[in-house]
Coordinates of C-alpha atoms in Angstrom, one line a residue:
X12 CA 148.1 122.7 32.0
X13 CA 149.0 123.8 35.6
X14 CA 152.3 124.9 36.5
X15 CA 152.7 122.6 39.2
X16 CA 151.9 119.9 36.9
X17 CA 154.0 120.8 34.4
X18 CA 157.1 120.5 36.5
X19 CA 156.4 117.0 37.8
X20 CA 156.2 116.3 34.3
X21 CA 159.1 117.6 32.5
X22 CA 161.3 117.8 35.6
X23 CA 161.2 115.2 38.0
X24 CA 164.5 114.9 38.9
X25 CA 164.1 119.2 39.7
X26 CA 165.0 122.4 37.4
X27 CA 168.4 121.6 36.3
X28 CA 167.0 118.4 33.8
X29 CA 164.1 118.3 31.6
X30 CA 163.0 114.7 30.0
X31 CA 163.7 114.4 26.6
X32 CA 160.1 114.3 24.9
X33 CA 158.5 115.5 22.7
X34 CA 156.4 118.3 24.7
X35 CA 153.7 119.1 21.8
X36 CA 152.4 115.6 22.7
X37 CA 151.1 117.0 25.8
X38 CA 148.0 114.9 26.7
X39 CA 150.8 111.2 26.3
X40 CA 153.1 112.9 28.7
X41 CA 151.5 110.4 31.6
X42 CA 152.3 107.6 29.1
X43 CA 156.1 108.3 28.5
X44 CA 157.6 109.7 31.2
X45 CA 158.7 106.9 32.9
X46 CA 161.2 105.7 30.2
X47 CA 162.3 109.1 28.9
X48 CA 165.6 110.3 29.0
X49 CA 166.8 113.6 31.4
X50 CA 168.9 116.2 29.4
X51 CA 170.6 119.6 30.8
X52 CA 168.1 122.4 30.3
X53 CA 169.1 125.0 27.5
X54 CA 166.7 128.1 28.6
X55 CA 165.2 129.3 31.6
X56 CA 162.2 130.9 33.0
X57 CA 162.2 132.8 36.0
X58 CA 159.8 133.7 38.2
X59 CA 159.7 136.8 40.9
X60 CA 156.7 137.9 44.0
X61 CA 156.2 141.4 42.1
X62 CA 156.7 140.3 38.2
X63 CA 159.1 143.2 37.8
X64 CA 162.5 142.1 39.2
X65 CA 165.6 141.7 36.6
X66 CA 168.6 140.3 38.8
X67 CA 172.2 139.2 37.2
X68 CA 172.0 135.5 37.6
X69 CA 168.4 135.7 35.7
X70 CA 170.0 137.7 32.7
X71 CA 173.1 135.9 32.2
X72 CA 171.5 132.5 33.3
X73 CA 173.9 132.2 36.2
X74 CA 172.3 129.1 37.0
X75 CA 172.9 124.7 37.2
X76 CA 176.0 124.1 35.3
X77 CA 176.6 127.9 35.3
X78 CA 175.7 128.5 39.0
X79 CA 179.5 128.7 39.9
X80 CA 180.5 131.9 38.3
X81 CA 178.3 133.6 40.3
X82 CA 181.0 133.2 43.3
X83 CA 183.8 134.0 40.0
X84 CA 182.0 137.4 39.6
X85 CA 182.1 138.2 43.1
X86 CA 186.0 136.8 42.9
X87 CA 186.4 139.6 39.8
X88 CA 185.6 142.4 41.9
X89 CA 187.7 141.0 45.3
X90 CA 190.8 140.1 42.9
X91 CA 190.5 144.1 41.8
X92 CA 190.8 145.0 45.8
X93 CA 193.3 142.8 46.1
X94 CA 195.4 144.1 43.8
X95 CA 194.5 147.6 44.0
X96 CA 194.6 147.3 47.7
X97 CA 199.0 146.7 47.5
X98 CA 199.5 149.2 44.3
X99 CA 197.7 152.2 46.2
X100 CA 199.9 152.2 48.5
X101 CA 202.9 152.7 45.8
X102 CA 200.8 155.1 43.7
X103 CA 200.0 157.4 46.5
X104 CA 203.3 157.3 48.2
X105 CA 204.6 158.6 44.3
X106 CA 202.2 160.9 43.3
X107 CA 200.2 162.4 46.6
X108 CA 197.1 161.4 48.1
X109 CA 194.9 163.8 46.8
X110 CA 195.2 163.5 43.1
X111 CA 195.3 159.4 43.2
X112 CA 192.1 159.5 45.3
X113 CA 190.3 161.7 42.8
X114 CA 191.5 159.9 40.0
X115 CA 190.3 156.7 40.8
X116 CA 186.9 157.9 42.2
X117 CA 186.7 159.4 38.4
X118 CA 187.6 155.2 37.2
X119 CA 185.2 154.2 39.5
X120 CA 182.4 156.2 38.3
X121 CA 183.1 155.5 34.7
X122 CA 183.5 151.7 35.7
X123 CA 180.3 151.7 37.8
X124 CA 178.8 153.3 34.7
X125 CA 179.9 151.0 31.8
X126 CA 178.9 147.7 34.1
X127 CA 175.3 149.0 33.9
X128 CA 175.4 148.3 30.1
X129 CA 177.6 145.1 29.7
X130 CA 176.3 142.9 27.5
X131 CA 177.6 140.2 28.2
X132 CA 178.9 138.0 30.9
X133 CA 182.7 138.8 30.0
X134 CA 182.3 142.5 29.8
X135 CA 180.7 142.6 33.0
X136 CA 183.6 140.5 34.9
X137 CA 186.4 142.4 33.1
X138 CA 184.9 145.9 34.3
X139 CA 184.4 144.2 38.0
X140 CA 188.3 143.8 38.0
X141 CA 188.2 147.3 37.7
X142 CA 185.8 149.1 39.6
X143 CA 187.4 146.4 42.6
X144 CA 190.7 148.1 42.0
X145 CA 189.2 151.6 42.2
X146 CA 186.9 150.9 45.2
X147 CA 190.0 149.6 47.2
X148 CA 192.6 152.4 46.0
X149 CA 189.8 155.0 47.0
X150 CA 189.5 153.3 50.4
X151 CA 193.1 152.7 51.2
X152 CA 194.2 156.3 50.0
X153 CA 190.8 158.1 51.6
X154 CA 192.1 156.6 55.2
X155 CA 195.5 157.8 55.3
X156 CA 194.9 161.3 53.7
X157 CA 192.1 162.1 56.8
X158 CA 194.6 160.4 59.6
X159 CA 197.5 162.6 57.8
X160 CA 195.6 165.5 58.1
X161 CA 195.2 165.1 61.9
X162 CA 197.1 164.3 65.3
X163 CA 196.3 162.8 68.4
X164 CA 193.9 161.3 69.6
X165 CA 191.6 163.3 66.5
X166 CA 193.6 160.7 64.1
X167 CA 192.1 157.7 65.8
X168 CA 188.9 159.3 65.6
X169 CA 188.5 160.3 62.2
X170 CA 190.1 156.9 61.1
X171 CA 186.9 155.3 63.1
X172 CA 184.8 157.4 61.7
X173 CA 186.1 157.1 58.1
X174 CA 184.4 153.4 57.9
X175 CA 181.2 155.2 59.2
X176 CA 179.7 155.6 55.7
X177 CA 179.8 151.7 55.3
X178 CA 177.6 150.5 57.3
X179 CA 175.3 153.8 56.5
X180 CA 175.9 152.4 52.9
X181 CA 174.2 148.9 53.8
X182 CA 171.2 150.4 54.9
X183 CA 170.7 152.9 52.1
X184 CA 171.4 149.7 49.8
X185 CA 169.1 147.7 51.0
X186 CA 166.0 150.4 51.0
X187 CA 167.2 150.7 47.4
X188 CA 167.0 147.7 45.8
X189 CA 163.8 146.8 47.9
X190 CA 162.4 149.1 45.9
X191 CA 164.6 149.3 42.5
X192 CA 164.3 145.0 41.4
X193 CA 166.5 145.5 38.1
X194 CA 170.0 145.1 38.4
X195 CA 171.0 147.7 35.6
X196 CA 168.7 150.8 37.2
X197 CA 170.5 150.0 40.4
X198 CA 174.1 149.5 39.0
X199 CA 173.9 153.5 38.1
X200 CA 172.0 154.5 41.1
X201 CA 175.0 153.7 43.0
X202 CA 177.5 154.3 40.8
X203 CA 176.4 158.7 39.8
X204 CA 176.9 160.0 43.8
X205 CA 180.7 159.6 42.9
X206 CA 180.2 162.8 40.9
X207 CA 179.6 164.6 43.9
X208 CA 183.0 163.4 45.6
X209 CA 184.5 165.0 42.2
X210 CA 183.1 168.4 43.1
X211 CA 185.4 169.0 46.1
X212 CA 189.0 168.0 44.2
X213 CA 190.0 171.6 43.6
X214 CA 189.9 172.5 47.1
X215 CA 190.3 169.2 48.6
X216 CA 194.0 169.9 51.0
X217 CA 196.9 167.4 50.1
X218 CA 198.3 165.4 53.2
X219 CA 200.8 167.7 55.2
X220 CA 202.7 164.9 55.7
X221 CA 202.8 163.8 52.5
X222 CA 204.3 167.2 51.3
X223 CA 207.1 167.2 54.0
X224 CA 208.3 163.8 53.4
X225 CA 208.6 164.7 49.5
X226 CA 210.4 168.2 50.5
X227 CA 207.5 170.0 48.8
X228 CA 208.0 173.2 51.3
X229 CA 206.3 175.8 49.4
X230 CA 203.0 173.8 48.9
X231 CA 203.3 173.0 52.6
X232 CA 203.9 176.2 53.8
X233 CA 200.9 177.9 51.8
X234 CA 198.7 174.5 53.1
X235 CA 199.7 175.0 57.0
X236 CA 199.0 178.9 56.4
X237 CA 195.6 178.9 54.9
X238 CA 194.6 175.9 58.0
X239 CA 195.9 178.2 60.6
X240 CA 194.2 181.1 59.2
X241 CA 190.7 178.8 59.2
X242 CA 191.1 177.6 62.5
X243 CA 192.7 181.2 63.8
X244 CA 195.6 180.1 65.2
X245 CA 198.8 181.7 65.4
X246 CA 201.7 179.9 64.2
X247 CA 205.1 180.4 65.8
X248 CA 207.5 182.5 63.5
X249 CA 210.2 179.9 63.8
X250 CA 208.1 177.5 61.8
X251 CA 209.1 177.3 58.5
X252 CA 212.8 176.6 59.9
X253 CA 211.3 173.7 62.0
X254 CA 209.9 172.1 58.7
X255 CA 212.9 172.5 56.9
X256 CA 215.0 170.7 59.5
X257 CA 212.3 168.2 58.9
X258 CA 212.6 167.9 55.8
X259 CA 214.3 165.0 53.8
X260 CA 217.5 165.9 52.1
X261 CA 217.7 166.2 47.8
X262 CA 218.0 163.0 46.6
X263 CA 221.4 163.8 44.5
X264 CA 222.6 161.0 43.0
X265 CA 222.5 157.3 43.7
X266 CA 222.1 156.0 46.9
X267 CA 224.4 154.5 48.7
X268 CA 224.5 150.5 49.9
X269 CA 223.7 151.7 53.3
X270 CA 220.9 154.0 52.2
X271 CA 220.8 157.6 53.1
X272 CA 218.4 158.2 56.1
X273 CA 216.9 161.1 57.8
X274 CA 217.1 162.0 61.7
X275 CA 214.7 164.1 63.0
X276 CA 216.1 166.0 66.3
X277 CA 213.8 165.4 69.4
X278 CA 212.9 168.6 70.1
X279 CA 211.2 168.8 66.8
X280 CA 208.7 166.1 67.2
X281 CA 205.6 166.8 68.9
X282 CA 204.3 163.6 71.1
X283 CA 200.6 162.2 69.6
X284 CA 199.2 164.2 72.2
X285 CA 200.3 166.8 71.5
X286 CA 198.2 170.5 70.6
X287 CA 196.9 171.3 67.4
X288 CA 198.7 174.4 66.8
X289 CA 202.3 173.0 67.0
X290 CA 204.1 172.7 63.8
X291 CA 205.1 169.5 64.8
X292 CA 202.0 167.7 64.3
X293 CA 202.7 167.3 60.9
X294 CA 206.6 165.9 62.1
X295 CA 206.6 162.0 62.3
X296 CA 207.4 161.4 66.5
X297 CA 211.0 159.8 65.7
X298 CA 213.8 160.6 68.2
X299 CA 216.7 160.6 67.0
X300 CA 216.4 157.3 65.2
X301 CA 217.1 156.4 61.3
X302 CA 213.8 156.4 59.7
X303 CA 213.1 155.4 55.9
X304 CA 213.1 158.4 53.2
X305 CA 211.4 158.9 49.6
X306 CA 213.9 156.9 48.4
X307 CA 213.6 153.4 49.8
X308 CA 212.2 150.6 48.8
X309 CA 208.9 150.3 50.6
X310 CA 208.6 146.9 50.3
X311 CA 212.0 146.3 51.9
X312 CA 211.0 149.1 54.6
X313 CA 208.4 147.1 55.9
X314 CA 210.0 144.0 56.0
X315 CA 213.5 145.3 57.9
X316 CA 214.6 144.4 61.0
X317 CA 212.7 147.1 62.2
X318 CA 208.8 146.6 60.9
X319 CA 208.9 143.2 59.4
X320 CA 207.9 141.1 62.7
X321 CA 204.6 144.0 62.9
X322 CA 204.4 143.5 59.0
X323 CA 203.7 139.3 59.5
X324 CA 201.3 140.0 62.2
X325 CA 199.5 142.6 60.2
X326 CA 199.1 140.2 57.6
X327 CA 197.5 137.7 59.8
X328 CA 195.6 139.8 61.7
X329 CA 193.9 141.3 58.9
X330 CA 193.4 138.0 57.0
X331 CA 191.2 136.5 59.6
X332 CA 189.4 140.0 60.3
X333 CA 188.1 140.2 56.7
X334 CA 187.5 136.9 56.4
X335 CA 185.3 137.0 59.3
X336 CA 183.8 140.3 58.8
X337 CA 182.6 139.7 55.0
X338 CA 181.8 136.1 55.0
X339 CA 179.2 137.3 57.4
X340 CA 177.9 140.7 55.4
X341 CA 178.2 139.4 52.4
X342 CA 176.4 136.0 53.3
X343 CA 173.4 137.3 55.7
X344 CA 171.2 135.9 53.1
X345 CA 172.4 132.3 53.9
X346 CA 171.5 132.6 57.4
X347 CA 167.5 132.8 56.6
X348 CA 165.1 135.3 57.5
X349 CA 164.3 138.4 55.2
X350 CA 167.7 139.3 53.7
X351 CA 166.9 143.4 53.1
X352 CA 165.6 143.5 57.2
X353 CA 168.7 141.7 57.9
X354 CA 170.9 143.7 56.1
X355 CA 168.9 147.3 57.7
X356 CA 169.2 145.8 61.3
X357 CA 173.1 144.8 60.7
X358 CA 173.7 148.0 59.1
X359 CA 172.1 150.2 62.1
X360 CA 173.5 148.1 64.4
X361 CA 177.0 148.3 63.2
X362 CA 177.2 152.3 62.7
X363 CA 175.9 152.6 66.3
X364 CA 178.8 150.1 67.3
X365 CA 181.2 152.1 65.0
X366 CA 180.3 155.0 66.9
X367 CA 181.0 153.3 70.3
X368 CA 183.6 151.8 69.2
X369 CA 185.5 155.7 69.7
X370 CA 185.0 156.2 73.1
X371 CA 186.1 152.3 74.2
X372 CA 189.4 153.1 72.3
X373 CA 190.3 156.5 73.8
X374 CA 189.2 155.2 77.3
X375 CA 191.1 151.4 77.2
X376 CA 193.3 152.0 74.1
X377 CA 193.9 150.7 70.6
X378 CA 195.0 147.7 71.2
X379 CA 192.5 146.1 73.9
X380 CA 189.6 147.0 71.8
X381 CA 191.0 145.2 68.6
X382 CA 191.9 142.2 70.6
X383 CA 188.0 141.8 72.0
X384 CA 186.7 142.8 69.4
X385 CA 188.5 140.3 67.3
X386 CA 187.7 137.3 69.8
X387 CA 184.2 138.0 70.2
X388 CA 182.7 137.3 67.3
X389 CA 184.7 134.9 66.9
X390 CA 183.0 133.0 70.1
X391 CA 179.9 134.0 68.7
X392 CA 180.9 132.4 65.3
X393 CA 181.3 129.0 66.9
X394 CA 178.6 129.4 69.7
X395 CA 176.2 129.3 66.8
X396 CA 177.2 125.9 65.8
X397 CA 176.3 124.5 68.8
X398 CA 172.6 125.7 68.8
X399 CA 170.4 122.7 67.6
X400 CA 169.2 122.9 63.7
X401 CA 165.6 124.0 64.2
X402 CA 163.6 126.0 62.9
X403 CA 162.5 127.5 66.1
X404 CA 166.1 128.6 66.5
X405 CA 166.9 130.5 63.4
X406 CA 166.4 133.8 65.1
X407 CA 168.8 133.1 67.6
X408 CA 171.4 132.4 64.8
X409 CA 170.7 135.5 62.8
X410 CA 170.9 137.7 65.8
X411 CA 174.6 136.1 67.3
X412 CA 175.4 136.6 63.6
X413 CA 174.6 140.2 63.4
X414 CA 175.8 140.9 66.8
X415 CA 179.3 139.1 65.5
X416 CA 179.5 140.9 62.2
X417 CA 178.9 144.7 64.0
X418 CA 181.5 144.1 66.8
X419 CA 184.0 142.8 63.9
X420 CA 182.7 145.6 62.2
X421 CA 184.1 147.6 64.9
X422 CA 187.4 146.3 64.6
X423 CA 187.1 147.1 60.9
X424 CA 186.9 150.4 61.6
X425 CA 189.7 150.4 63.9
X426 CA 192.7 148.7 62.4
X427 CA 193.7 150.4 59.9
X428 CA 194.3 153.4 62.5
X429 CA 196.3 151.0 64.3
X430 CA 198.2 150.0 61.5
X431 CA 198.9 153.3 60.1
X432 CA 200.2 154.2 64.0
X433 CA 202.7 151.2 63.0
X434 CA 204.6 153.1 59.9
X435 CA 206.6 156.4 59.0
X436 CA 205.4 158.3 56.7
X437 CA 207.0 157.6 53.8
X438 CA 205.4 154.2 53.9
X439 CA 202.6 154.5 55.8
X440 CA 200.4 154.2 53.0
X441 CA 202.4 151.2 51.7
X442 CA 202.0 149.5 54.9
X443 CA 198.4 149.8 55.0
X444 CA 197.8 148.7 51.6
X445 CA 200.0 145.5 53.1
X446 CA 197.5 144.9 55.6
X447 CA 194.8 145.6 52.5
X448 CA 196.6 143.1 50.3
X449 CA 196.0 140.2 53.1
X450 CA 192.1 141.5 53.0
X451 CA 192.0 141.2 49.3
X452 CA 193.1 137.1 49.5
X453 CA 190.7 136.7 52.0
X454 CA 187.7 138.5 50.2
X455 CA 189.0 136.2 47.6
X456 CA 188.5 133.1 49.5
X457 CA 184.9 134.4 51.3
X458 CA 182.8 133.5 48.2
X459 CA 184.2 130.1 48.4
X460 CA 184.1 129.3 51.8
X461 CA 180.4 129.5 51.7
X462 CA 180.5 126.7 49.2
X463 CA 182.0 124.1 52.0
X464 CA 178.2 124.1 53.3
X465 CA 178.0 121.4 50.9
X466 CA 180.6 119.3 52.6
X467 CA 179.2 120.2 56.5
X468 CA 176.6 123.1 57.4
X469 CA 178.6 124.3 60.2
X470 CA 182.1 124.4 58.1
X471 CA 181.9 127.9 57.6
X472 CA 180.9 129.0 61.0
X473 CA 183.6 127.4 62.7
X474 CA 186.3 128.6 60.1
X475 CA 185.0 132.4 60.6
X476 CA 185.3 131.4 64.6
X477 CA 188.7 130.1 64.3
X478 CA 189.6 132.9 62.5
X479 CA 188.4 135.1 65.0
X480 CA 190.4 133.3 67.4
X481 CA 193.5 133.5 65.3
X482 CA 193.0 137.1 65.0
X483 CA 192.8 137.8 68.5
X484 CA 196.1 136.5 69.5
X485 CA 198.1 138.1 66.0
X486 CA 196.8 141.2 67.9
X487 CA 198.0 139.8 71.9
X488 CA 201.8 138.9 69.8
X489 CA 202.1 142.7 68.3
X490 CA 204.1 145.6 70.1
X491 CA 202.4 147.8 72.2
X492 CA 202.9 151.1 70.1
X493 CA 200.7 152.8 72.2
X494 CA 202.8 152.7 75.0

């Protein structure tokens, strides 16, 4: 019997139902149909161009009445980030940058491993969890030890250019799994380069910064030594003294109600701008003001009388950033078109932005950049709801999308240099992973917010554009740290 025929047979109401018959009667099926029952189907047959293509949702039959925990496996991995995103911050801040960025690319490898070989659809959400809280742990704790290594204007640089590799990552992905269909070979294709990031952990350098705000001199000492003697520089024979006036006092004891705190004299602290070979690149640039040591509660740092009006805004900001910026990458496929071109084009598109994106900061500043490049694409958002639903302008929708998501990708790139600007040392990796913890409810929510297409077509358009909006004037409210 034809296929075709078949279907209009057994499925008329489409491929969710069957009608309960009795299929070996095949030549009465005419006869009965039109008083036979429809029942759920039990088993499915799929169906690819190439024959050869093995996805998730066909193993696991991810499909009709199980169709929503596809958007609950994506919500696995994003509840990881989310979490991983605030407890980063904590586990760095305690036990270095370095070592707690190694460690977790290790869990992340061995995560990205297992998932290749669940077996089931339980196994494979419970390692998602995981490998979502070592991806965001290795992000979070991969920006601040590169922008602790640097001052300047270098530290808003290399924070730009430590979301580089993401966008690089989209294209590489999508040439992959053009040509690798099963789910499993791809799983480890992507998961074994983390074995080369292993290969650098003996003589990967520990933040500077780090060290001094945990009084580790002699480690810092050796550190700033060996990097002057790299870069041939000369230091200044004073400037061991200058780090140990730097340095926070012994915690002995408990601490007081009104909580010991360290001043830094101003003629220690070197100004952002200042040279590379001054020791006090690696001094936070606090004048004679009370700033937070080891000892502190982080959380209550960043929400003090001082940081927690910045810490609100940060929240928001970043909210409606990720919201935007993911519910666009990880939807492209919903906006038609060929979703591995799309997902080339976005990704070229958003590294050359990335790369732009440098020299528009150090020639208007942090802050003017974020705050277009938050309310652009959200325009752009919304000005592709009011383009008429025709086929004929699909192509104009996928490219306002793609210009959207590489300008917000931009700004993804940029914020959390501009965040990390915001905080001291001691809990500038806390403060981040604040901004990550907002980003981690809103990946949450992006699988979702797709659904509401069911409720109006243009729903998740205009919440992106809103957000956009939102974003842009979080970012107009915030202090000008720059200045």
């Amino acid at each position: 019997m034809d296929v075709s025929l078949w279907r209009n047979l057994s499925q008329p109401a489409g491929s969710c139902s069957i009608l309960n018959l009795n299929y070996t009667q095949l030549p009465n099926l005419t006869a009965t149909t039109e008083v036979a029952q429809l029942i759920p189907c039990t088993n499915f047959e799929f169906s690819s161009a190439d024959g050869s293509a093995r996805s998730l949702i066909e193993e696991f039959g991810l499909v009709c009445s199980r169709e929503r925990f596809v958007s609950v496996v994506e919500m696995c991995f994003l509840a990881g980030a989310a979490v991983g995103s605030v407890s980063s911050g904590w586990i760095s801040d305690r036990f270095g940058r370095k070592h707690t960025l190694m460690i977790f690319a290790l869990v992340q490898i061995i995560s990205g491993t297992l998932l290749a070989y669940s077996v089931d659809l339980a196994m494979f959400m419970s390692l998602r969890v995981v490998a979502g809280f070592a991806s965001m742990t290795v992000n979070v704790v991969s920006f601040v030890l590169v922008v602790e290594l640097v001052s300047g204007k270098w530290r808003t640089i290399t924070g730009i250019l430590n979301i580089l590799p993401v966008p690089i990552s989209y294209i590489l992905m999508a040439c992959i799994a053009y040509f690798e269909r099963d789910w499993r070979n791809l799983q480890l294709i992507i998961s074994l380069p983390w074995l080369a990031a292993l290969s650098i952990w003996y003589c990967m350098p520990e933040s500077p910064r780090w060290l001094l705000a945990q009084g580790r001199l002699n480690e810092l000492y050796s550190l700033v030594e060996r990097a002057a003697a790299l870069n041939k520089r000369i230091l200044p024979p004073n400037y061991r003294k200058t780090l140990e006036a730097a340095a926070p006092p012994p915690n002995n004891g408990p601490i007081e109600s009104q909580q010991q705190k360290q001043t830094i004299p101003a003629f220690l602290a070197t100004p952002e701008g200042g040279g590379a070979n001054h020791v006090g690149m690696i001094i936070p640039n606090t004048t004679e003001s009370a700033i937070p040591t080891t000892h502190d509660n982080p959380l209550k740092v960043v929400f003090n009388r001082f940081y927690w009006r910045t810490t609100c805004l940060n929240l928001i900001v970043w909210l409606t950033l990720i919201i935007v910026y993911y519910g666009l990458t990880l939807h492209l496929s919903n906006l038609g078109g060929d979703i591995y071109l799309n997902t080339i084009v976005a990704g070229a598109i958003e590294a050359i932005s990335v790369c732009v994106s440098i020299f528009v900061v150090l020639r208007v500043g942090l802050r003017r950049s974020l705050i277009a490049y938050m309310l652009v694409p959200g325009i752009f958002c919304l000005a592709t709801n009011l383009l008429p639903t025709r086929d004929d302008n699909q192509t104009a929708v996928i490219i306002m999308a793609i210009i959207a998501k590489c300008v917000i990708g931009a700004n993804n790139a940029i914020i959390p240099s501009y965040t990390a600007m915001q905080y001291p040392t001691v809990v500038r990796n806390f403060g981040v992973g604040m901004g990550s913890l907002a980003a981690g409810v809103a990946l949450i929510l992006v699988p979702y917010m797709w659904l509401l297409e069911s409720v109006d077509p243009l729903l998740p358009m205009s919440i992106m554009g809103v957000c956009g909006i939102i974003g842009a004037i979080g970012l107009f409210l915030m202090k000008d740290i720059e200045h």
